[in-house]
XYZ file of C-alpha atoms in Angstrom:
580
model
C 0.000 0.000 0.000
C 1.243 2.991 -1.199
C 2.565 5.626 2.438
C -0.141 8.218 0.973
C -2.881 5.894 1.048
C -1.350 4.355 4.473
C -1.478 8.169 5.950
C -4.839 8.976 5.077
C -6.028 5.536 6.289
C -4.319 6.775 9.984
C -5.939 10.086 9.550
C -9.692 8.611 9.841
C -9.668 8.054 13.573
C -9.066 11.334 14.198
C -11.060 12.485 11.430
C -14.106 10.471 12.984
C -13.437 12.401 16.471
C -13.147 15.664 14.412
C -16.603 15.025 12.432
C -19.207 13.529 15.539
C -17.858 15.282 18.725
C -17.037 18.406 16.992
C -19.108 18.430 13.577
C -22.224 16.990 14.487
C -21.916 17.843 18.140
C -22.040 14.102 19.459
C -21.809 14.170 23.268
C -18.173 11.856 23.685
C -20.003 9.026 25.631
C -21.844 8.584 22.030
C -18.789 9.714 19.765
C -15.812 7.700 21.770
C -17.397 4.508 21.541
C -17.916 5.057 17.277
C -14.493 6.316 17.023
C -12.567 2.977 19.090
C -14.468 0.635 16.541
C -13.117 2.870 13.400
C -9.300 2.109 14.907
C -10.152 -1.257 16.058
C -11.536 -2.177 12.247
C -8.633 -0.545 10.694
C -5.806 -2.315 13.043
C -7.746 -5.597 12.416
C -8.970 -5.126 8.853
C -6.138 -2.896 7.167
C -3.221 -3.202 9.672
C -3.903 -6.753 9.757
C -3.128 -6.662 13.432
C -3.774 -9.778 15.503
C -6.759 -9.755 17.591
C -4.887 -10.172 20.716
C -3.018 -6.979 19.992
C -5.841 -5.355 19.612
C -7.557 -6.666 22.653
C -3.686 -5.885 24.912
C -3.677 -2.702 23.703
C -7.550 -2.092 24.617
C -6.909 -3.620 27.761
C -4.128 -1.384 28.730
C -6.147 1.585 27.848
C -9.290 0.809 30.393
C -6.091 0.658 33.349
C -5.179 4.391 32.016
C -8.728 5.219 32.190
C -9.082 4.337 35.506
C -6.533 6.185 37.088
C -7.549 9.305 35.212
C -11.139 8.458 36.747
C -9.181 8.270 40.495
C -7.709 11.600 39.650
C -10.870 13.040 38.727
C -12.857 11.501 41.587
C -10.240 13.057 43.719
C -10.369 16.125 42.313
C -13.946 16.309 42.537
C -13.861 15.423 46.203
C -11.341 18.086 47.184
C -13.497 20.399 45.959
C -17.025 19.262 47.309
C -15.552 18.900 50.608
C -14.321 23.035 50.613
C -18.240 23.427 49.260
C -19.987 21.778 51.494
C -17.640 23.010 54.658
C -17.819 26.382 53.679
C -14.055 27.126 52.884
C -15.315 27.909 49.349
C -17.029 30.318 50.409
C -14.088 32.286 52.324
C -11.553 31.936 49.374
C -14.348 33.445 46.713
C -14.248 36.281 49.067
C -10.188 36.204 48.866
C -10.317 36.490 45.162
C -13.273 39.294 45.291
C -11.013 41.645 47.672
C -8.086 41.199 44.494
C -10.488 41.994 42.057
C -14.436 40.513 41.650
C -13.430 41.682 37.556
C -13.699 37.450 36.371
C -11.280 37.925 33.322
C -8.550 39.182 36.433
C -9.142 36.056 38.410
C -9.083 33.514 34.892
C -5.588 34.875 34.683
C -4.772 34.475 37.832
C -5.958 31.301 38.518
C -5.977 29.427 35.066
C -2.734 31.168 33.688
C -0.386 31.328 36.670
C -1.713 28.914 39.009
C -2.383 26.428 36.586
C 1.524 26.693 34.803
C 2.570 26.107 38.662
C 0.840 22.714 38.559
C 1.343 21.867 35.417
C 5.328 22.126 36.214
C 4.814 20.128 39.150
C 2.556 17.602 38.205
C 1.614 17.388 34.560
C -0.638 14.646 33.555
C -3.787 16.911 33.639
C -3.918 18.375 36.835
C -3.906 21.245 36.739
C -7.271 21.321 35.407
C -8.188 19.046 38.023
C -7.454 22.126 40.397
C -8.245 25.094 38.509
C -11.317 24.313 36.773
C -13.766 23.535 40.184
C -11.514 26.073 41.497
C -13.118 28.949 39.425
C -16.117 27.084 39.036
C -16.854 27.130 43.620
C -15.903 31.024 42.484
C -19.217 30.895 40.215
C -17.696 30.995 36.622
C -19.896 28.932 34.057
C -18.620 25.599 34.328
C -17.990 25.291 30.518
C -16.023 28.644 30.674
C -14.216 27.275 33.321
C -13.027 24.297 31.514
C -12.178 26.299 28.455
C -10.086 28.743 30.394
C -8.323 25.295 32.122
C -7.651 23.994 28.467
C -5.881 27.074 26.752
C -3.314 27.488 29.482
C -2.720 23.311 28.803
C 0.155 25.110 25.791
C 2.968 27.006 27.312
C 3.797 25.189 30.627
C 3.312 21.539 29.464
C 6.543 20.995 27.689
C 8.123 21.429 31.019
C 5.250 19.980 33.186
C 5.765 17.341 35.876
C 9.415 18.559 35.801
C 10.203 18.562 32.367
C 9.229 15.054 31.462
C 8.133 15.852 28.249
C 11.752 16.810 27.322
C 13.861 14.663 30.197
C 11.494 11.094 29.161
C 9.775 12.262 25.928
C 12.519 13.762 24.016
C 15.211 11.694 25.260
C 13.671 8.246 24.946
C 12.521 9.292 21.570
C 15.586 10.423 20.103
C 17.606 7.329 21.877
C 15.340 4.572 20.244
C 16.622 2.616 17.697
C 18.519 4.904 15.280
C 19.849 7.125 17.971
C 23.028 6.796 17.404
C 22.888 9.395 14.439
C 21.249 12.179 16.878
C 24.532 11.612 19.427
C 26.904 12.032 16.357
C 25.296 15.193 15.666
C 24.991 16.366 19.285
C 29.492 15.460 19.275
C 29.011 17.775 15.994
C 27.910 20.582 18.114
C 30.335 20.365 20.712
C 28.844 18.224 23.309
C 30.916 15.656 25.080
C 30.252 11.864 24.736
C 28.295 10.110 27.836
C 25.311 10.767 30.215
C 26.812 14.348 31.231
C 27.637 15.328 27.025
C 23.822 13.764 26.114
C 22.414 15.841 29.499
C 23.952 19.274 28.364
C 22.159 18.431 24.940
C 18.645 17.927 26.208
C 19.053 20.998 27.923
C 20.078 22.834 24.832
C 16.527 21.788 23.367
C 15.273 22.436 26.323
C 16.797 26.431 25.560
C 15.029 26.414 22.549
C 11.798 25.086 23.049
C 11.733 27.766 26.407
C 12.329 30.440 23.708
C 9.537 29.315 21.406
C 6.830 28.847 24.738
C 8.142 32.568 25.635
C 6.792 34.132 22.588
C 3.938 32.239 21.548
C 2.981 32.580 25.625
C 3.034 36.280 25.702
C -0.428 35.984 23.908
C -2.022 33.096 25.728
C -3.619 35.155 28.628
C -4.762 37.715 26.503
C -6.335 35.184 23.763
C -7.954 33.574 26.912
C -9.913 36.688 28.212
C -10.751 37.970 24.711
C -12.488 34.213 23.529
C -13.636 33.838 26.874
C -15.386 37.574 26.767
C -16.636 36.827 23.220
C -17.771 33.345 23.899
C -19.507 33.503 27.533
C -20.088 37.540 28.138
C -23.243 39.086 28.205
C -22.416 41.211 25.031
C -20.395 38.422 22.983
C -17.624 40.587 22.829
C -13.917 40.586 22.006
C -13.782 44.105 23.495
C -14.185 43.182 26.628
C -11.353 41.147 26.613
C -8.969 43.387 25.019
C -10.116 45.631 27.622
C -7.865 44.297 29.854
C -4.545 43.873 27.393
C -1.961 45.579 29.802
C -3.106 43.268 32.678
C -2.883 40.593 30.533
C 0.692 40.848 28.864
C 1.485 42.030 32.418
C 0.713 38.216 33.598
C 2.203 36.869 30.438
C 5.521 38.456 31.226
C 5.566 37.687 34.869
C 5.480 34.295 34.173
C 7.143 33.715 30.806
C 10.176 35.879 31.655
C 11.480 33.637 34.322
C 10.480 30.335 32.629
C 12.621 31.596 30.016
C 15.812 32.500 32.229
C 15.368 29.142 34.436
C 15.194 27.031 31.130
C 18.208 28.556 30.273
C 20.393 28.681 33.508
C 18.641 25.577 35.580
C 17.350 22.904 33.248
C 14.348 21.649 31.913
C 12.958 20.583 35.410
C 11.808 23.839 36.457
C 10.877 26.260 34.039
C 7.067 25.769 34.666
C 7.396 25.670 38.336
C 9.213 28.640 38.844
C 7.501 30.751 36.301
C 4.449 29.805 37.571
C 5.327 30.524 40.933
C 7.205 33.505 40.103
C 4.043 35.212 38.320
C 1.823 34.280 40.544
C 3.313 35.533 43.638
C 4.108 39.213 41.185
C 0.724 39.052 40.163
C -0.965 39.192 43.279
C 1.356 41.295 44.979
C 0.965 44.195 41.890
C -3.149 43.539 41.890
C -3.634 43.494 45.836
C -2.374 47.334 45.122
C -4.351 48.126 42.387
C -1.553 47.754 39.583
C -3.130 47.811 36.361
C -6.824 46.698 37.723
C -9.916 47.690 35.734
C -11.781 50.794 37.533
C -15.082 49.836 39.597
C -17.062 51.076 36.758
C -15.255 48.704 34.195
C -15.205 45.495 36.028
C -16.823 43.123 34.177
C -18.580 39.768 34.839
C -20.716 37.489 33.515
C -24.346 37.429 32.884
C -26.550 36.320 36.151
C -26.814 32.660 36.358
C -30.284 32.292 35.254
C -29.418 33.770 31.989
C -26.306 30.799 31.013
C -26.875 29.083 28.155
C -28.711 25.312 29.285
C -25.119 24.196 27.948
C -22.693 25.944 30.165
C -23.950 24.238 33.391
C -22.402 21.076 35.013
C -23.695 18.993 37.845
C -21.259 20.000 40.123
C -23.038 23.084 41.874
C -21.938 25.027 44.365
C -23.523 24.547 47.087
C -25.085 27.542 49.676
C -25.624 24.842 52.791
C -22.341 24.176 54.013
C -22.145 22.432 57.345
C -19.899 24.235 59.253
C -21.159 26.037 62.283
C -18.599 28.787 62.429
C -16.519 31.130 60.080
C -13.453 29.580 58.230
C -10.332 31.540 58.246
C -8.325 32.886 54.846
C -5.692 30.198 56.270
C -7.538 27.672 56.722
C -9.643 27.998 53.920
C -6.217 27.880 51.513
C -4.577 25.144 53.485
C -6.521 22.438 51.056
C -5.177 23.619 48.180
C -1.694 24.885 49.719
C -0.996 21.345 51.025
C -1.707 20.209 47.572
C 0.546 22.096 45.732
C 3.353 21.321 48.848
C 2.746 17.529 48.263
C 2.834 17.579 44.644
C 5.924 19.357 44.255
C 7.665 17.405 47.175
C 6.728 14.130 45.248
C 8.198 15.265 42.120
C 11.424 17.366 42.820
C 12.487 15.226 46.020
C 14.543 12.456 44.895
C 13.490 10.207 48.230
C 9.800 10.922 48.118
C 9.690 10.499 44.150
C 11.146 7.395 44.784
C 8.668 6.147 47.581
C 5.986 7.200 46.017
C 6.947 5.817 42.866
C 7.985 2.634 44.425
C 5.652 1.940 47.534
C 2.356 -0.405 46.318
C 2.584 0.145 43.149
C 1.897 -3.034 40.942
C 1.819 -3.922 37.454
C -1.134 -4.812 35.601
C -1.210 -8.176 34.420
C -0.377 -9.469 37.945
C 1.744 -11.992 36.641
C 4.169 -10.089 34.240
C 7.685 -10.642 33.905
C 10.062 -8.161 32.977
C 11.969 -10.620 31.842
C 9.708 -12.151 29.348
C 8.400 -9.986 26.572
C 5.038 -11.687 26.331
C 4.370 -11.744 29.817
C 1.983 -8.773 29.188
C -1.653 -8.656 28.769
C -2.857 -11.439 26.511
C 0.435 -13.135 26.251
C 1.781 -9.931 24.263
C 4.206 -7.426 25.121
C 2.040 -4.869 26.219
C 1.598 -4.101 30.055
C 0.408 -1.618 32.304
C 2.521 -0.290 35.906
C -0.051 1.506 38.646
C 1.486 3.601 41.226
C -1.312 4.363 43.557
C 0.366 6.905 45.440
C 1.862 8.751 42.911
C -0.956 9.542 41.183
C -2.504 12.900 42.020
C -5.628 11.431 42.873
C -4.275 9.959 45.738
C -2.978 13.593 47.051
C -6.462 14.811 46.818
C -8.073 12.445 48.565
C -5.387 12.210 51.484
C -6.139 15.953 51.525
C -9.385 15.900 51.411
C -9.396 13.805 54.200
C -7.552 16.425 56.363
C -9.514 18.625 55.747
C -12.642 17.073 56.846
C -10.503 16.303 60.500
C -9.475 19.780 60.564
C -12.754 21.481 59.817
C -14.531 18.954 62.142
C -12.771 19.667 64.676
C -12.276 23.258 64.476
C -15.437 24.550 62.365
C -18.045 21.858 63.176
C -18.008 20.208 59.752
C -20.507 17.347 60.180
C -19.840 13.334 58.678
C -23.311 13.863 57.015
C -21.658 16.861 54.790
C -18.704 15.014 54.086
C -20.762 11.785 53.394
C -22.731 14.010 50.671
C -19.328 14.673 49.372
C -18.490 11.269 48.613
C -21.861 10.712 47.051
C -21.953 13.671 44.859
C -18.113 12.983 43.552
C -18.747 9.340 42.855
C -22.051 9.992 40.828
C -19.814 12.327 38.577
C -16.960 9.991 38.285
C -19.569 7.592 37.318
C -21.114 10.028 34.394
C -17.391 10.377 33.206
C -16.465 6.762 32.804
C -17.835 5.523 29.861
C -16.509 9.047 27.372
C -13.165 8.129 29.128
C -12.744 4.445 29.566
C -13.579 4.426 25.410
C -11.515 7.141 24.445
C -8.098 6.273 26.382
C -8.674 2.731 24.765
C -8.794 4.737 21.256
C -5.763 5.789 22.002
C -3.995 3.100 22.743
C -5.101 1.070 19.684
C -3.872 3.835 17.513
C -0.268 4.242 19.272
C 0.117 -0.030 19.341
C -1.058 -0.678 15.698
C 2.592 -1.384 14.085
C 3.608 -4.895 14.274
C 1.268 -6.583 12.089
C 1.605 -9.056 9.526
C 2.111 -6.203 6.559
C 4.926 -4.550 8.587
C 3.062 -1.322 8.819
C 4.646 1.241 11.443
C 2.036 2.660 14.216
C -0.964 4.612 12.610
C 0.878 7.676 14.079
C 4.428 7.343 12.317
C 2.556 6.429 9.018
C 0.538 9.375 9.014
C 3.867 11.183 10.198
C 5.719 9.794 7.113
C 3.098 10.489 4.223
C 2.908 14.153 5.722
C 6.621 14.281 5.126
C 6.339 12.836 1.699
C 4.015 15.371 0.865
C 5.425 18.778 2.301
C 9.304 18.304 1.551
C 11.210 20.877 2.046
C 8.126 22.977 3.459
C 7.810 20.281 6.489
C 8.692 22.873 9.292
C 5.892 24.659 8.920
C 3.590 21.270 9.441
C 6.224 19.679 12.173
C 4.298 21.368 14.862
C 1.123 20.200 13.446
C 2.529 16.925 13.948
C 3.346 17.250 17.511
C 0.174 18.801 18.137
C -1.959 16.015 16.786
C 0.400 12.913 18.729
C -0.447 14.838 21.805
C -4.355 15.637 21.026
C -4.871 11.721 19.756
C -2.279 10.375 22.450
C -3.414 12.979 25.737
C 0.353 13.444 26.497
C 3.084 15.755 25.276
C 5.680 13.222 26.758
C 4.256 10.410 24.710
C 3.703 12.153 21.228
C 7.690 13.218 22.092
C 8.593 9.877 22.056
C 6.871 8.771 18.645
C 7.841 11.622 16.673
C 11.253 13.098 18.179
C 13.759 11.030 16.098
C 11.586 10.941 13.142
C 11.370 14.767 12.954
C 14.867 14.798 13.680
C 15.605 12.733 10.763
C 13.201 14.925 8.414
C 14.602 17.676 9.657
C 18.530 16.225 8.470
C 16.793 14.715 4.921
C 15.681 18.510 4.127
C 18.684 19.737 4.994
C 17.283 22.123 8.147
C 19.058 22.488 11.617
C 17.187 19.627 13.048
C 17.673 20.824 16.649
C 14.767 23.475 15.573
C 12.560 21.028 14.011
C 12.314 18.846 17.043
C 11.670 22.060 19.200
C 8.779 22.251 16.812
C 7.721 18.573 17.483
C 7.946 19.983 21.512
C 5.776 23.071 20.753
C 3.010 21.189 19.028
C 3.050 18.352 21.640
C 2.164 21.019 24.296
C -0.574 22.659 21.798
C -2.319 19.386 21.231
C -3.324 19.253 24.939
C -5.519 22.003 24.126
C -7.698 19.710 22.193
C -7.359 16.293 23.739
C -10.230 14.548 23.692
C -9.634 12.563 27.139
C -8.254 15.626 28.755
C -11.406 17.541 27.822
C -13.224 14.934 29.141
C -11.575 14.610 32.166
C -11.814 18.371 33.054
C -15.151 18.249 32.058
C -15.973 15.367 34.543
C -14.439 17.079 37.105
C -17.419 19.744 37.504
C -20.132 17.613 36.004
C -20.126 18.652 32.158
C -21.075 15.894 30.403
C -22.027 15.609 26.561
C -20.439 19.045 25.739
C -16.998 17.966 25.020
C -17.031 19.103 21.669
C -18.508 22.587 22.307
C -15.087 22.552 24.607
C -12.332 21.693 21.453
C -14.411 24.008 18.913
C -13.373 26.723 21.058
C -10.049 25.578 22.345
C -9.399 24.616 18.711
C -8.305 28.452 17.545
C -5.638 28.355 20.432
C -4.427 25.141 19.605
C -4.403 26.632 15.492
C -2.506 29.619 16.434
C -0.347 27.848 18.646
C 0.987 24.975 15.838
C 1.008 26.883 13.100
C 2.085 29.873 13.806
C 5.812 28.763 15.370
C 6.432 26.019 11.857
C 5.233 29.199 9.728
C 7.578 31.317 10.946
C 10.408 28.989 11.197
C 9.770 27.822 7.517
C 9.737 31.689 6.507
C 13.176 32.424 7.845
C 14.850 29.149 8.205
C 18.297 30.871 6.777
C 18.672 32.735 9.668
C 17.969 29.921 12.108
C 20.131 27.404 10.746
């Protein structure tokens, strides 16, 4: 079969997401299930994959599913626990006495909050977090997912301390064929070894910072504005431009430090730090009225009983929380603080990485073997390792559990509240399970499929390869794209680093381009692509009750995830010379 015809074959599972959960508006509990037979026929029917495979990789899929169902139940807990105690309440007061103006607390919370978690944790959290955390401050629950999906761009590369770059990049561009990339790297100067191959990941690292910097300066901005125009009373892009100098105020804060600790520190903490960084400037410059809209120009959106049916999830706050006195600023941040502590401890601390990492974590099928290759599931190499208390899941339920002790005992929070809780957050896990537990198996189908008896590559690397064939010597302007799709179809920037890294790198040395850029590229469109994930969307979604609206989520995430892929491989293409 000729690679064209192999490409566009590997184009029609995502072409089947694009057309019912986008086109015709398919909730993904309806659409997911359509789209994992379309990969499933094609593995079996055109891949000629054996049905084992199929059924390993499926398998292996519904494990991912659940653990993004634990971190969503989690999630959800965490936050109907602050509702239903009252410490809601108290911090939606905190963020009114910044600013009640709701595009100055999306930027806050979404942009600079969100990059924080995203550096320390990855893997979708921070939407876990953000979105219920705007949504307990009464945003419109699908605004508040949208806002939680742009910021998934500039921080992600570097998320869950620079995994995408430290595991993505270099186990892609070390696979089979890697020697080539370390023969370049000695080219450039870099020493032979683990230290020589370090320094080199770092000087991606460098440039992918440098690409996130510019294309980030616009991301709060572009957030407001669609926000504004999609969710305001007036349907306005006005109203978001209103707030510009606020806006590239927050971009700065934040990418201006990512930038100078990618460059001097590694690719561990840019996200962190930035985050952190612009967060605590942020606050500090609005708490003193720094660029704030004037009382007469704050703006907000319409009362609730004028929100689109659509908007509204099932998780509600609620106005009957349980407590029997006032909670504190403190104590009412403590939840989240000891979230943030936790995560970052677990990721940055060698010891507590490693016990968390380590300590009951099992592999899925029980009786695997390292040693034997088709140990996995269905006699087949393909297995699944669960580590319970790494996930973030398990931080927000131990804190959620704290929290309930501490507000018992100090505010009167009742077990009945805390029961409801439970109830309420397991009846929207529930809701989630079936859009997820399809669409991670999807996934996993469509990253497995090479191996059959026609010696087809994965669906991903043969679409890859007839996009190549097709743009030549124009391919940096579509390596992004590429990126960007691995991570959309795949819900992970690490993992679409890893399929395409050495392959763009050896597109990038066939055209004759520096391909050191071109692999950046690959990095800038694997962060984009979370912007559009299907399973990512549905996870956030789940997380305040959203169901069936998934694809009213990507056809308005969809313009940041087009300006964000295109734009960077545009502009390389266009001046190339002076890159190289």
């Amino acid at each position: 079969m000729s690679p064209t015809l192999l490409a566009i074959l590997a184009l029609t599972p995502i072409l089947t997401v694009g057309v019912f959960l986008v086109g015709f508006r398919w909730p993904a509990s309806r659409a997911m299930p359509l789209c994992y037979i379309t990969v499933c026929v094609l593995a079996l029917a055109i891949w000629d994959l054996p049905g084992v495979q199929v059924a390993a990789a499926s398998t292996k899929g519904f494990v991912i599913a659940c653990s993004l169902l634990f971190i969503v139940f989690g999630a959800v807990l965490l936050l109907n626990t602050l509702e239903q105690c009252g410490a809601m309440a108290q911090i939606r007061r905190n963020f009114l006495s910044i600013s009640p103006d709701r595009r100055i607390q999306a930027i806050i919370i979404a942009w600079l909050f969100g990059s924080f978690i995203e550096g320390a944790a990855g893997f979708g959290t921070p939407a876990a977090l953000a979105v219920p955390l705007m949504v307990g401050l009464r945003f419109p629950p699908l605004a508040a997912v949208f806002a939680g999906m742009v910021i998934q761009s500039t921080p992600v590369s570097f998320g869950a301390a620079g995994t995408p770059i430290l595991i993505g990049i270099n186990t892609g561009l070390s696979g089979a064929g890697g020697d080539v990339v370390r023969e370049y790297a000695t080219q450039l100067g870099f020493a032979q070894g683990a230290e020589g191959w370090s320094d080199f990941l770092h000087f991606i690292g460098i440039r992918v910072a440098l690409i996130h910097a510019v294309l980030g300066t616009l991301i709060p901005l572009l957030m407001v504005t669609l926000m504004t125009k999609f969710f305001g009373p007036s349907r306005s892009f006005r109203d978001g431009l209103a707030v510009a100098p606020f806006a590239l105020f927050a971009a700065f804060s934040m990418t201006i430090p990512y930038l100078l600790t990618a460059i001097f520190l590694g690719p561990e903490f840019p996200s962190i730090l930035g985050g952190l960084i612009g967060l605590a400037i942020v606050v500090f410059a609005s708490s003193r009225g720094f660029l704030m809209p004037s009382a007469e120009k704050i703006w907000d959106f319409a009362p609730e009983d004028q929100w689109d049916a659509s908007w509204t999830g099932t998780v509600i706050p609620h106005s009957d929380a349980q407590s029997d006195r006032p909670i504190g600023t403190f104590s009412a941040w403590m939840p989240y603080l000891m979230v943030a502590a936790i995560l970052v401890a677990t990721r940055v601390i060698p010891a507590l990485k490693a016990f968390t990492v380590n300590t009951l974590s099992f592999t899925v099928p029980f009786a695997f073997d390292a040693g034997n290759p088709e140990s996995g599931f269905f006699g087949t190499s393909l297995y699944q390792t669960v580590q319970p208390l790494y996930l973030p899941g398990m931080v927000f339920l131990l804190v959620s559990l704290i929290a309930f002790a501490y507000f018992k005992t100090f505010n009167g929070f009742t077990s009945g509240g805390y029961a409801k809780a439970w109830v309420s957050s397991a009846r929207t896990m529930y809701r989630a399970s079936p859009a997820l537990l399809f669409a991670v198996a999807m996934v996993q189908v469509f990253i497995n499929s090479g191996g059959g008896s026609h010696g087809y590559p994965d669906m991903p690397i043969a679409l890859a390869e007839g996009a190549a064939r097709l743009m030549g010597s124009a391919w940096p302007a579509l390596a992004p794209m590429i990126g960007g799709l691995g991570a959309a179809v795949a819900g992970s920037n690490t993992v679409s680093n890893m399929m395409f890294s050495l392959f763009q790198f050896d597109v990038g040395v066939r055209i004759g381009m520096d391909p050191v850029w071109i692999v950046a590229l690959q990095a800038i469109g694997g962060a984009a692509g979370n912007t559009i994930c299907v399973h990512n969307v549905v996870a956030a979604s789940a997380v305040v009750g959203l169901t069936g609206q998934e694809g009213a989520v990507i056809r308005k995430t969809c313009v940041v995830f087009f300006y964000y892929a295109l734009t960077p491989g545009i502009v390389f293409w266009l001046f190339s010379d002076l890159l190289l």
